Coordinates of C-alpha atoms in Angstrom, one line a residue:
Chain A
X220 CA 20.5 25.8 -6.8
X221 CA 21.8 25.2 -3.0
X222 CA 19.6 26.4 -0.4
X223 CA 19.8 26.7 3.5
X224 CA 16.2 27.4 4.8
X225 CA 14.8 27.7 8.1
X226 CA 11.5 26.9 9.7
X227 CA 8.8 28.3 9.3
X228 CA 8.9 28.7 6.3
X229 CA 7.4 31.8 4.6
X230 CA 5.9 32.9 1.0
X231 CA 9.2 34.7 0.0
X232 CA 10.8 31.1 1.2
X233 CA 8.8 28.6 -1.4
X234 CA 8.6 30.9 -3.8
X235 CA 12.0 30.9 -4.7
X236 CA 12.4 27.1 -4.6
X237 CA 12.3 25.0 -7.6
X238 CA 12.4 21.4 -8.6
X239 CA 16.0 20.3 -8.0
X240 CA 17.2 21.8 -6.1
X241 CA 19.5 20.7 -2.7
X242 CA 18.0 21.8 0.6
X243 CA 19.6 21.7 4.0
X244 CA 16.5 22.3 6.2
X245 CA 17.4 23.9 10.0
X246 CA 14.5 24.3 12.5
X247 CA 11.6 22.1 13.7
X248 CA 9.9 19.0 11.6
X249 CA 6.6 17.1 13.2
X250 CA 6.6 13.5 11.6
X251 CA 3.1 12.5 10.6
X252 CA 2.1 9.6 8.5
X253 CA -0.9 7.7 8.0
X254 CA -2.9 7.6 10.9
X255 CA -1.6 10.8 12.4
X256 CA -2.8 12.5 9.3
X257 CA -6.6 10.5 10.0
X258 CA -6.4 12.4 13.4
X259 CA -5.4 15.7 12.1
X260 CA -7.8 15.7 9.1
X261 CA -10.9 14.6 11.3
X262 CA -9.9 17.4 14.4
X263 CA -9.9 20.4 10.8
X264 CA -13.5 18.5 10.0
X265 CA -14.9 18.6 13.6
X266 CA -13.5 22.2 13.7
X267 CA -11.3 21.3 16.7
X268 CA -8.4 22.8 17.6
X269 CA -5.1 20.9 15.8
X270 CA -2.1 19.3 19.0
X271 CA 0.1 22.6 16.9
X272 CA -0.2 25.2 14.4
X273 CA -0.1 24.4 10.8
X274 CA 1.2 27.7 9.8
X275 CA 3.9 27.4 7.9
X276 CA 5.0 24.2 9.4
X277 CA 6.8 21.4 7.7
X278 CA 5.8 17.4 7.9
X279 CA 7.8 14.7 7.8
X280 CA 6.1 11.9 6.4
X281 CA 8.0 9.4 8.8
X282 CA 7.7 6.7 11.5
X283 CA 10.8 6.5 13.2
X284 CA 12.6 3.6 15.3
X285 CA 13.1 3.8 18.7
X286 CA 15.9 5.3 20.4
X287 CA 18.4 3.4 22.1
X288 CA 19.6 4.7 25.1
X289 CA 22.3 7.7 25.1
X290 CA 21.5 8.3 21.3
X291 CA 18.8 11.9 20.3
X292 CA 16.9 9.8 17.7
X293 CA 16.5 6.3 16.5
X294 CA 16.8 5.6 12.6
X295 CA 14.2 8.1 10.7
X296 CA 13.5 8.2 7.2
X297 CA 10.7 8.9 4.6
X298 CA 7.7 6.6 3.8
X299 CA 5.7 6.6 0.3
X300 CA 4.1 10.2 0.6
X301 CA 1.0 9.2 -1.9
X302 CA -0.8 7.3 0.9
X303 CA -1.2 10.8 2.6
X304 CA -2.1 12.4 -1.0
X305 CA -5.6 12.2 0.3
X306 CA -4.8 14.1 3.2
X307 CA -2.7 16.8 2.1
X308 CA -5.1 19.6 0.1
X309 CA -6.9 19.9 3.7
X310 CA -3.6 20.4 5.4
X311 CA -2.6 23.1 2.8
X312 CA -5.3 25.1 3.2
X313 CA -4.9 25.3 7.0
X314 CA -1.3 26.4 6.4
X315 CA 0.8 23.9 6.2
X316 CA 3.7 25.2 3.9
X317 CA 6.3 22.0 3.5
X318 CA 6.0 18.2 3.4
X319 CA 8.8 15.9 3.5
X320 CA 8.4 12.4 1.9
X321 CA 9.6 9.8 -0.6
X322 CA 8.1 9.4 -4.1
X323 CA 5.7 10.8 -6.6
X324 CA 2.6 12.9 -5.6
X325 CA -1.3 12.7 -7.1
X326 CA -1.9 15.4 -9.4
X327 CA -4.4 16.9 -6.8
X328 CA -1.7 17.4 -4.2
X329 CA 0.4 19.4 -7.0
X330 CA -2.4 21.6 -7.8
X331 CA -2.7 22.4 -4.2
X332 CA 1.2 22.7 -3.8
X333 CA -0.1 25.7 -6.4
X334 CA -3.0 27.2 -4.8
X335 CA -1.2 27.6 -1.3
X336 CA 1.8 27.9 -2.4
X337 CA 3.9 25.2 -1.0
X338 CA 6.4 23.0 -1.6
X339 CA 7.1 18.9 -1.6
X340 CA 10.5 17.9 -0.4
X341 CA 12.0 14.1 -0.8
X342 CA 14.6 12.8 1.7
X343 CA 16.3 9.5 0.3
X344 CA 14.2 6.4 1.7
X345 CA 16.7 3.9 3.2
X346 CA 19.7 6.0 4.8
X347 CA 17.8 6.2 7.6
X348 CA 20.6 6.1 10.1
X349 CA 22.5 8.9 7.9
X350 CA 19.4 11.2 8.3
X351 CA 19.1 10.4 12.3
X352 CA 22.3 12.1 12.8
X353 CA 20.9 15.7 11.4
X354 CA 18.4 15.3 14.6
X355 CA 19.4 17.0 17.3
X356 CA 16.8 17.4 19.5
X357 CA 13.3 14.5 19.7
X358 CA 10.4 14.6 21.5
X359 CA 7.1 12.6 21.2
X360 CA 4.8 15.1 20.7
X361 CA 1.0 13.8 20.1
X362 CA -0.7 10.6 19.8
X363 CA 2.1 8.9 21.9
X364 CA -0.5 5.3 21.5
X365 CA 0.2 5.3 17.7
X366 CA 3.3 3.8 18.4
X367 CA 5.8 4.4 15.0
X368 CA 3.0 6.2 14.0
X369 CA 3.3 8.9 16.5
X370 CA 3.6 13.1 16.0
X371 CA 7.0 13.7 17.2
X372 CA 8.5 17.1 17.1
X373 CA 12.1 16.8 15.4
X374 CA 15.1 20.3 15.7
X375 CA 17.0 19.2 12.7
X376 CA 20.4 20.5 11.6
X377 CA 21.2 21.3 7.9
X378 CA 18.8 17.9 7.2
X379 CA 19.3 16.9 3.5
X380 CA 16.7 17.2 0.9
X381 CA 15.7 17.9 -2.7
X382 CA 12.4 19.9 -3.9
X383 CA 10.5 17.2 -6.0
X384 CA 7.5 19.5 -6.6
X385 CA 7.7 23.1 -6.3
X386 CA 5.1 25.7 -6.2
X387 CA 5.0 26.6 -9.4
X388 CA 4.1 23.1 -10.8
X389 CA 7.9 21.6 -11.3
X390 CA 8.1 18.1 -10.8
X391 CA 11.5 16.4 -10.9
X392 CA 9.9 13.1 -11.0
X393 CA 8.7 13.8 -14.3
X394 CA 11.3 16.1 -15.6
X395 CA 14.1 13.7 -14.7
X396 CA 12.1 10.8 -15.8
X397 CA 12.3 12.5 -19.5
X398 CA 15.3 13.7 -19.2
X399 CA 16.8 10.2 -18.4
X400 CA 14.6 7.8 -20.2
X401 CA 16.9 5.7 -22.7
X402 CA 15.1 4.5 -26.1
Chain B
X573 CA 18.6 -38.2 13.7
X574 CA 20.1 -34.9 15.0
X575 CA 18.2 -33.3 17.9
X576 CA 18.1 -30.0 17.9
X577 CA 16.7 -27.9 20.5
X578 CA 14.0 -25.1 19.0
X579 CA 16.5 -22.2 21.5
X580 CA 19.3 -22.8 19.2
X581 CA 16.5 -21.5 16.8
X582 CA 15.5 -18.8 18.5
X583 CA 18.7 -17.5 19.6
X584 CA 20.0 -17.7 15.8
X585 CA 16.8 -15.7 14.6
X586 CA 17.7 -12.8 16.8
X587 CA 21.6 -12.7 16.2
X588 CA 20.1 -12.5 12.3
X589 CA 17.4 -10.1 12.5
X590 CA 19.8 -7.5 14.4
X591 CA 22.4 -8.3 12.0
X592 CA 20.3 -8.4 8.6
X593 CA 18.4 -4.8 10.4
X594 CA 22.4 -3.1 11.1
X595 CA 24.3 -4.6 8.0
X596 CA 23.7 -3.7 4.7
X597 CA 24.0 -6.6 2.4
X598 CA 28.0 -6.6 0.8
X599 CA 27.1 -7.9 -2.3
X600 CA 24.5 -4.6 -2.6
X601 CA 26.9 -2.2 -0.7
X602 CA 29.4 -3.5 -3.5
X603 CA 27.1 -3.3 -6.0
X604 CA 26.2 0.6 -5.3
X605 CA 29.8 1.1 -5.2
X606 CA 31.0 -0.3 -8.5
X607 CA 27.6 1.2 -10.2
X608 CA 28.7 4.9 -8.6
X609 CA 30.3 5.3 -11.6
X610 CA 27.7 4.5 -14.3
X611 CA 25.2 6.8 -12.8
X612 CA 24.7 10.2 -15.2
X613 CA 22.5 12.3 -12.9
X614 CA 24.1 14.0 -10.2
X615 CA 21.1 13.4 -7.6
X616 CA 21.2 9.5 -8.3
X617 CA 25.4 10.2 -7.5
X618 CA 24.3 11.8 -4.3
X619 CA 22.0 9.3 -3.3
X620 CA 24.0 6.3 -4.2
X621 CA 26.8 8.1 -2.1
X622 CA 24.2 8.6 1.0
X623 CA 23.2 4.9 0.8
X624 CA 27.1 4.0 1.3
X625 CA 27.6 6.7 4.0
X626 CA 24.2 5.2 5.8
X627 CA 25.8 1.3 5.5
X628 CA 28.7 2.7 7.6
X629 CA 26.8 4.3 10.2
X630 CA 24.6 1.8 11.0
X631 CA 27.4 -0.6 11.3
X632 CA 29.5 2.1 13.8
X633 CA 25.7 3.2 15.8
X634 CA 24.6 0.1 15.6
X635 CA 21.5 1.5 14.6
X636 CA 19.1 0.1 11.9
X637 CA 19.8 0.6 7.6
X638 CA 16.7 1.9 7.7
X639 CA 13.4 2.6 10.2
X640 CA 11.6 0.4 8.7
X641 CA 13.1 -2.5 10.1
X642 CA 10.1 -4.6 7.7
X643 CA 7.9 -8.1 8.3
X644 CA 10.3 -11.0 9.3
X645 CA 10.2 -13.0 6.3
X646 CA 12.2 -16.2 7.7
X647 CA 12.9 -19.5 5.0
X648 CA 14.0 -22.3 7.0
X649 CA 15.5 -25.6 5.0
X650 CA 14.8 -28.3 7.1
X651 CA 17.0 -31.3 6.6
X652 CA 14.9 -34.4 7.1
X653 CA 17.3 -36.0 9.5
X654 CA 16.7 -32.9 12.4
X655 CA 14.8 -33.8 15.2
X656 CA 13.6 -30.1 16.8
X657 CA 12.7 -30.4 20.4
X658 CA 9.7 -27.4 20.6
X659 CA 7.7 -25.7 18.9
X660 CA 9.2 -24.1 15.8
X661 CA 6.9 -21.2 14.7
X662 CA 6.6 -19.8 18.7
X663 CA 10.6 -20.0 18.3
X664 CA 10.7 -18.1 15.5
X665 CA 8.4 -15.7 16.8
X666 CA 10.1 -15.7 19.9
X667 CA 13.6 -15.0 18.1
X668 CA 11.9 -11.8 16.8
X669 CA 10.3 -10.5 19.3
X670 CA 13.3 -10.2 21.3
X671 CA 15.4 -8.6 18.4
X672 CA 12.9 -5.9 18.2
X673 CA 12.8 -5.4 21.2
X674 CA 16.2 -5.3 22.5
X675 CA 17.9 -3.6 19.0
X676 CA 15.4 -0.9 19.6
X677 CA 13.9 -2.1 15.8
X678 CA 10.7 -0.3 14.6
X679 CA 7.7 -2.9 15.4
X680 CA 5.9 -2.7 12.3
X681 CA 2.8 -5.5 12.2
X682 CA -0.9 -5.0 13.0
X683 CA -2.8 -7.8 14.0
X684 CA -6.1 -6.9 12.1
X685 CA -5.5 -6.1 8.3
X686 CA -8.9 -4.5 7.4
X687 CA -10.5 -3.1 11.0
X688 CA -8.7 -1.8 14.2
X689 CA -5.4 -2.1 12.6
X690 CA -3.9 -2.6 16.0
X691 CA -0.2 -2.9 16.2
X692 CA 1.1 -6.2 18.1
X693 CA 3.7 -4.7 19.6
X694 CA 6.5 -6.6 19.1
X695 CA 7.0 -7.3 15.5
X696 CA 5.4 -11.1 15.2
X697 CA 3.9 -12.9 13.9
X698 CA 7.0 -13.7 11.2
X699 CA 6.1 -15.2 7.9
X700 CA 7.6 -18.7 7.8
X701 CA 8.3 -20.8 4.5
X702 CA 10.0 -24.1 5.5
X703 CA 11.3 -26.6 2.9
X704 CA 12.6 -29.9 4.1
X705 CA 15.9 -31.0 2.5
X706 CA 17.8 -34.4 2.9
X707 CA 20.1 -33.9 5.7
X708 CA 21.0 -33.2 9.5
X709 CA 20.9 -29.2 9.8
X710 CA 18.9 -26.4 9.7
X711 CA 19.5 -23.6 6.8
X712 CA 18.0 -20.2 8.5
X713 CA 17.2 -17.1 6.1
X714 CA 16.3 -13.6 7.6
X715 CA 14.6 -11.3 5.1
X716 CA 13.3 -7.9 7.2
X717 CA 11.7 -6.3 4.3
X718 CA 9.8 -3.3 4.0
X719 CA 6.4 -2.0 3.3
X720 CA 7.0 0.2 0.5
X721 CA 8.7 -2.2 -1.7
X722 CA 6.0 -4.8 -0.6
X723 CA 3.6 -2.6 -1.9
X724 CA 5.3 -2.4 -4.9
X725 CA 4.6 -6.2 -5.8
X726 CA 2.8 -7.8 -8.9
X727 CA 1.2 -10.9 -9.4
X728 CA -0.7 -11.8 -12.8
X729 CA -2.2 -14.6 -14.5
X730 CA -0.9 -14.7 -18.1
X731 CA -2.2 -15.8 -21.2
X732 CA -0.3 -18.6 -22.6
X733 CA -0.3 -17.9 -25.8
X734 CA 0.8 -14.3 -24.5
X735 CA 4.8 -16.6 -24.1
X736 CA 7.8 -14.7 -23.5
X737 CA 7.1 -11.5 -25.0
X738 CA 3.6 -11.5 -22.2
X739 CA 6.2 -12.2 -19.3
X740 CA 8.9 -9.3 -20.8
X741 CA 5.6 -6.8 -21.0
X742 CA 4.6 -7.6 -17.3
X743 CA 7.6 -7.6 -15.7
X744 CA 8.7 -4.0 -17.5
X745 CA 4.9 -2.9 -16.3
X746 CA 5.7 -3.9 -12.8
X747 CA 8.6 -1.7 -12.9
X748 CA 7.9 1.0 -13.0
X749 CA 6.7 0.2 -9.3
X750 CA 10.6 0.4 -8.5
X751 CA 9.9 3.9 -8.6
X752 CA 8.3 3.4 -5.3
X753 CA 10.7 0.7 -3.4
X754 CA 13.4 2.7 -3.0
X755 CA 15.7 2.1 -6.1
X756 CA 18.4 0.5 -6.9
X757 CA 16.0 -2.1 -6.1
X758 CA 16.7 -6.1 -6.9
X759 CA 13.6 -7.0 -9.2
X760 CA 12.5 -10.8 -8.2
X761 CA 10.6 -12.6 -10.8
X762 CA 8.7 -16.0 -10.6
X763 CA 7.3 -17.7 -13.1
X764 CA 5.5 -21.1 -13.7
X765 CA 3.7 -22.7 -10.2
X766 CA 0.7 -22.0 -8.9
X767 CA -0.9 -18.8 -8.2
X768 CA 0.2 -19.3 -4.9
X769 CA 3.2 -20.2 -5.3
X770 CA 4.4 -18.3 -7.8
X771 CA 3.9 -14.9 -5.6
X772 CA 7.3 -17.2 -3.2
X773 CA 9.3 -17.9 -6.2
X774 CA 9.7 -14.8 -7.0
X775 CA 10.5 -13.8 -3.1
X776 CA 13.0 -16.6 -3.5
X777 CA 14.6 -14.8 -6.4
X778 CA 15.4 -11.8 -4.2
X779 CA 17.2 -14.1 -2.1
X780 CA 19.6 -15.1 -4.7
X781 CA 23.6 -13.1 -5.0
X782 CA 23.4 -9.9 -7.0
X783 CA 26.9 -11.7 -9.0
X784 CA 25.2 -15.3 -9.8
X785 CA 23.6 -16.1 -12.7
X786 CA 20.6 -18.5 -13.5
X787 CA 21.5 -22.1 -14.7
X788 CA 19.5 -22.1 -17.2
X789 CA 20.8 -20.0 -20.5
X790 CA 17.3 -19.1 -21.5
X791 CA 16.5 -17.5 -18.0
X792 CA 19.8 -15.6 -17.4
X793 CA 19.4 -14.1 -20.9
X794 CA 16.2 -12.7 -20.0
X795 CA 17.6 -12.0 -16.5
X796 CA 20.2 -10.0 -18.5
X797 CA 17.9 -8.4 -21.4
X798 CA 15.2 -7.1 -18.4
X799 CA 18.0 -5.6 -16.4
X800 CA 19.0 -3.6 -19.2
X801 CA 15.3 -2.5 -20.6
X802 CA 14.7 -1.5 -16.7
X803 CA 17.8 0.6 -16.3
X804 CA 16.7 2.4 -19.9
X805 CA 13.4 3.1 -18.1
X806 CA 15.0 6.7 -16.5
X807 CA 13.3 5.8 -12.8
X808 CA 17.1 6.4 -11.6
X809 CA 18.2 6.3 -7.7
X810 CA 15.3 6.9 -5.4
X811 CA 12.7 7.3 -8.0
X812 CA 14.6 10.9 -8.7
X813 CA 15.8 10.4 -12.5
X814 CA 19.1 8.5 -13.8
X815 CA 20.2 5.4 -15.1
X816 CA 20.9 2.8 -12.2
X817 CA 17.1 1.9 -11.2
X818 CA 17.8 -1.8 -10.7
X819 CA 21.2 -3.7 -9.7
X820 CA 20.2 -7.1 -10.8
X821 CA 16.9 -8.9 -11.9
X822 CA 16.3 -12.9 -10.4
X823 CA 14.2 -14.5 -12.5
X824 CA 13.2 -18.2 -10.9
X825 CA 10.8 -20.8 -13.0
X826 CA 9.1 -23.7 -12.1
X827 CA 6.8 -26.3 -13.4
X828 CA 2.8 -25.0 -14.5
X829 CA -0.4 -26.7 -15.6
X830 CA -1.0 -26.6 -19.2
X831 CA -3.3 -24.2 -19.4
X832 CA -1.4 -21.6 -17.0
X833 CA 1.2 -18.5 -17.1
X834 CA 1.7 -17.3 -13.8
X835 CA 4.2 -14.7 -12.9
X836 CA 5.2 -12.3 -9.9
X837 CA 7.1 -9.2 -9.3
X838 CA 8.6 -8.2 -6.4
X839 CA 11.0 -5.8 -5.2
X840 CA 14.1 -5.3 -3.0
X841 CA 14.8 -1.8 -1.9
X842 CA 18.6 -0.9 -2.0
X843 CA 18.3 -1.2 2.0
X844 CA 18.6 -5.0 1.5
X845 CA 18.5 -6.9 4.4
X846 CA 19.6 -10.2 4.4
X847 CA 20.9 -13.0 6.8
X848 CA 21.6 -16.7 7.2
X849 CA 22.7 -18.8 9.5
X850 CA 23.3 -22.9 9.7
X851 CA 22.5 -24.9 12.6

């Protein structure tokens, strides 16, 4: 199926969405990646209050480059999502509803996807340009000392992507894996 | 002797960082395009068609393949007759710095692997293989490469006795890390060296033309027969299912000690990123 979704996303929302199928995302992103996940997952731990709301928020697993001038965004694009596998149950549970990332997840992180009911997007790795011009609107958000590894808040515009793991345990890693394995 | 003055060097290292960071490779770009076809699953189709959409853009924004504008791998072949005036690593580094900075590049390195993990700021320090060759002029190779695909790499010490069929086994092991660089990847392959040096033979490999062939009949049969085995494995276009997980595997071999194997995997992403220049 062909989907056009908006954020936040709700339970009616990732429910319907299964492995496979085409996405065209409209509404707000925050990127996160490694170390911006550290500082999120330590502030739940402390019991300190998160830089924005989890609820029903989507992450994008991404460290963009800078922008040149006259231009919304510099090139943005996914990075591994396992190195944030750690991270992500934690996030779940405070409401995060929608990651965005490239590549396989740990089986933890699908069991989660489960429990909260969320779902695992994957954005092609390596079109980055391509995907900078679905940004319309970038601001650096949190963490602004991280560098590329800054939260910034992304409005996106019918931005391209496929559910690799749904909620209900679909994973088109694996399915597709089978389905196009050669003897 | 030819003196040569270490600006020239740094002055051709930016012009090919911004250009390896904006142009996709052609012999990739045509590669995608004439393996389009070949591709059963209709994600890899999409993908493969993004990837040629993307090498268009960046060429008309000027704006990098991808945001991970990689470590500056540089390979520099040094002809013995070349006199440089300066110091060659600062004008390497120097070459960098100001392509990531002025092409608005993602600046990528941390100075301290293990503890604060601090970024430098400006992209450096490059990593530098130089090779002197007879001759008056300097043979300059840009390789931005990733971290994802870097992560991806494989290095083993094999059992001898383990032969061919050890090699085959590890390199179809390794992969199924394509899965992770950001397929169609190019799958480099030393083997034979040292373990040192086996890990930059197979970095060499990735340099080498998607449409040449090794030299040696032995190796480009292998070349061939691994190619097909890793486009049976089903990893497809970015790690998503289909047929087209690899465009070409390089497979170079060099001399070992009797008692050694060696052999290295590495990966290019489909975001290849490539440049040389002659001085």
């Amino acid at each position: 199926m062909h989907y056009k979704i908006h954020t936040p996303l709700d339970d009616n929302t990732v429910a319907k969405l299964k492995a496979g199928d085409t996405i065209e995302i409209t509404g707000t992103l925050y990127t996160a990646r490694d170390q911006a996940h550290q500082r999120l997952v330590e502030l739940i731990q402390k019991g300190q209050a998160l830089p924005f709301g989890l609820k029903g928020q989507i992450l994008f697993y991404a460290g963009p480059a800078p922008t040149p001038p006259g231009k919304v965004m510099g090139s943005v694009g996914p990075t591994t999502s396992s190195r944030m596998d750690l991270f992500t149950p934690v996030l779940l549970a405070y409401g995060l509803k929608g990651m965005i990332g490239k590549g396989p997840r740990s089986p933890e992180v699908k069991a989660a996807l489960i429990k909260y009911n969320a779902v695992y997007f994957a954005a092609t790795g390596g079109v980055a340009a391509l995907l900078s011009s679905y940004i319309k609107k970038a601001e650096l958000f949190a963490y602004p000392e991280l560098g590329p590894e800054a939260i910034y808040r992304l409005e996106v515009e019918n931005f391209p992507v496929v559910v690799a793991i749904d909620a209900w345990g679909g994973d088109l890693y694996d399915q597709n894996r089978e389905l196009y394995k050669e003897a | 002797m030819r003196e040569i003055s270490t600006l020239e060097v740094t002055k051709a290292i930016k012009d090919l960082c911004l250009q390896a960071n904006r142009v996709l490779r052609p012999d990739v770009l045509e590669a995608i395009r004439a393996s389009l076809g070949f591709e059963v699953s209709p994600t890899g189709k999409e993908i493969m068609e993004q990837i040629i959409k993307n090498a268009g853009l960046a060429v008309s924004e000027q704006l990098p393949i991808c945001q991970d504008t990689g470590y500056v791998g540089v390979f520099i072949e040094l002809g013995q007759d070349v006199l440089l005036k300066g110091d060659l690593t600062l004008a390497i580094n120097e070459g960098v710095k100001e392509a990531y900075d002025e092409g608005y590049l993602r600046k990528s390195m941390v100075a301290c692997p293990i503890f604060e993990r601090e970024n430098t700021g400006d992209n450096t320090p490059a990593f530098i293989t130089v090779d002197t060759v007879p001759g008056d002029k300097i043979k300059i190779t840009v390789i931005p490469k990733g971290g994802g695909t870097e992560n991806a790499s494989r290095l083993q010490m094999l059992p001898v006795s383990g032969g061919v069929e050890a090699v085959k086994e590890f390199v179809l092991e390794a992969a199924e890390g394509a899965a992770k660089s950001c397929p169609p990847v190019i799958v480099g392959v030393g083997i034979g060296a040292s373990f040192d040096k086996v890990g930059l033979l197979a970095k060499k490999a990735l340099l080498r033309s998607i449409a040449d062939s090794n030299p040696d009949p032995e190796l480009a049969a292998l070349e061939n027969e691994l190619l097909v085995r890793i486009n049976k494995l089903g990893i497809g276009p970015a790690g998503l299912g289909g047929r087209i997980t690899a465009l070409a595997v390089k497979i170079e071999a060099a001399p070992t000690h009797i008692a050694c194997l060696p052999a290295a995997v590495t990966f290019n992403c489909h975001a290849a990123r490539q440049a040389e220049a002659i001085i």
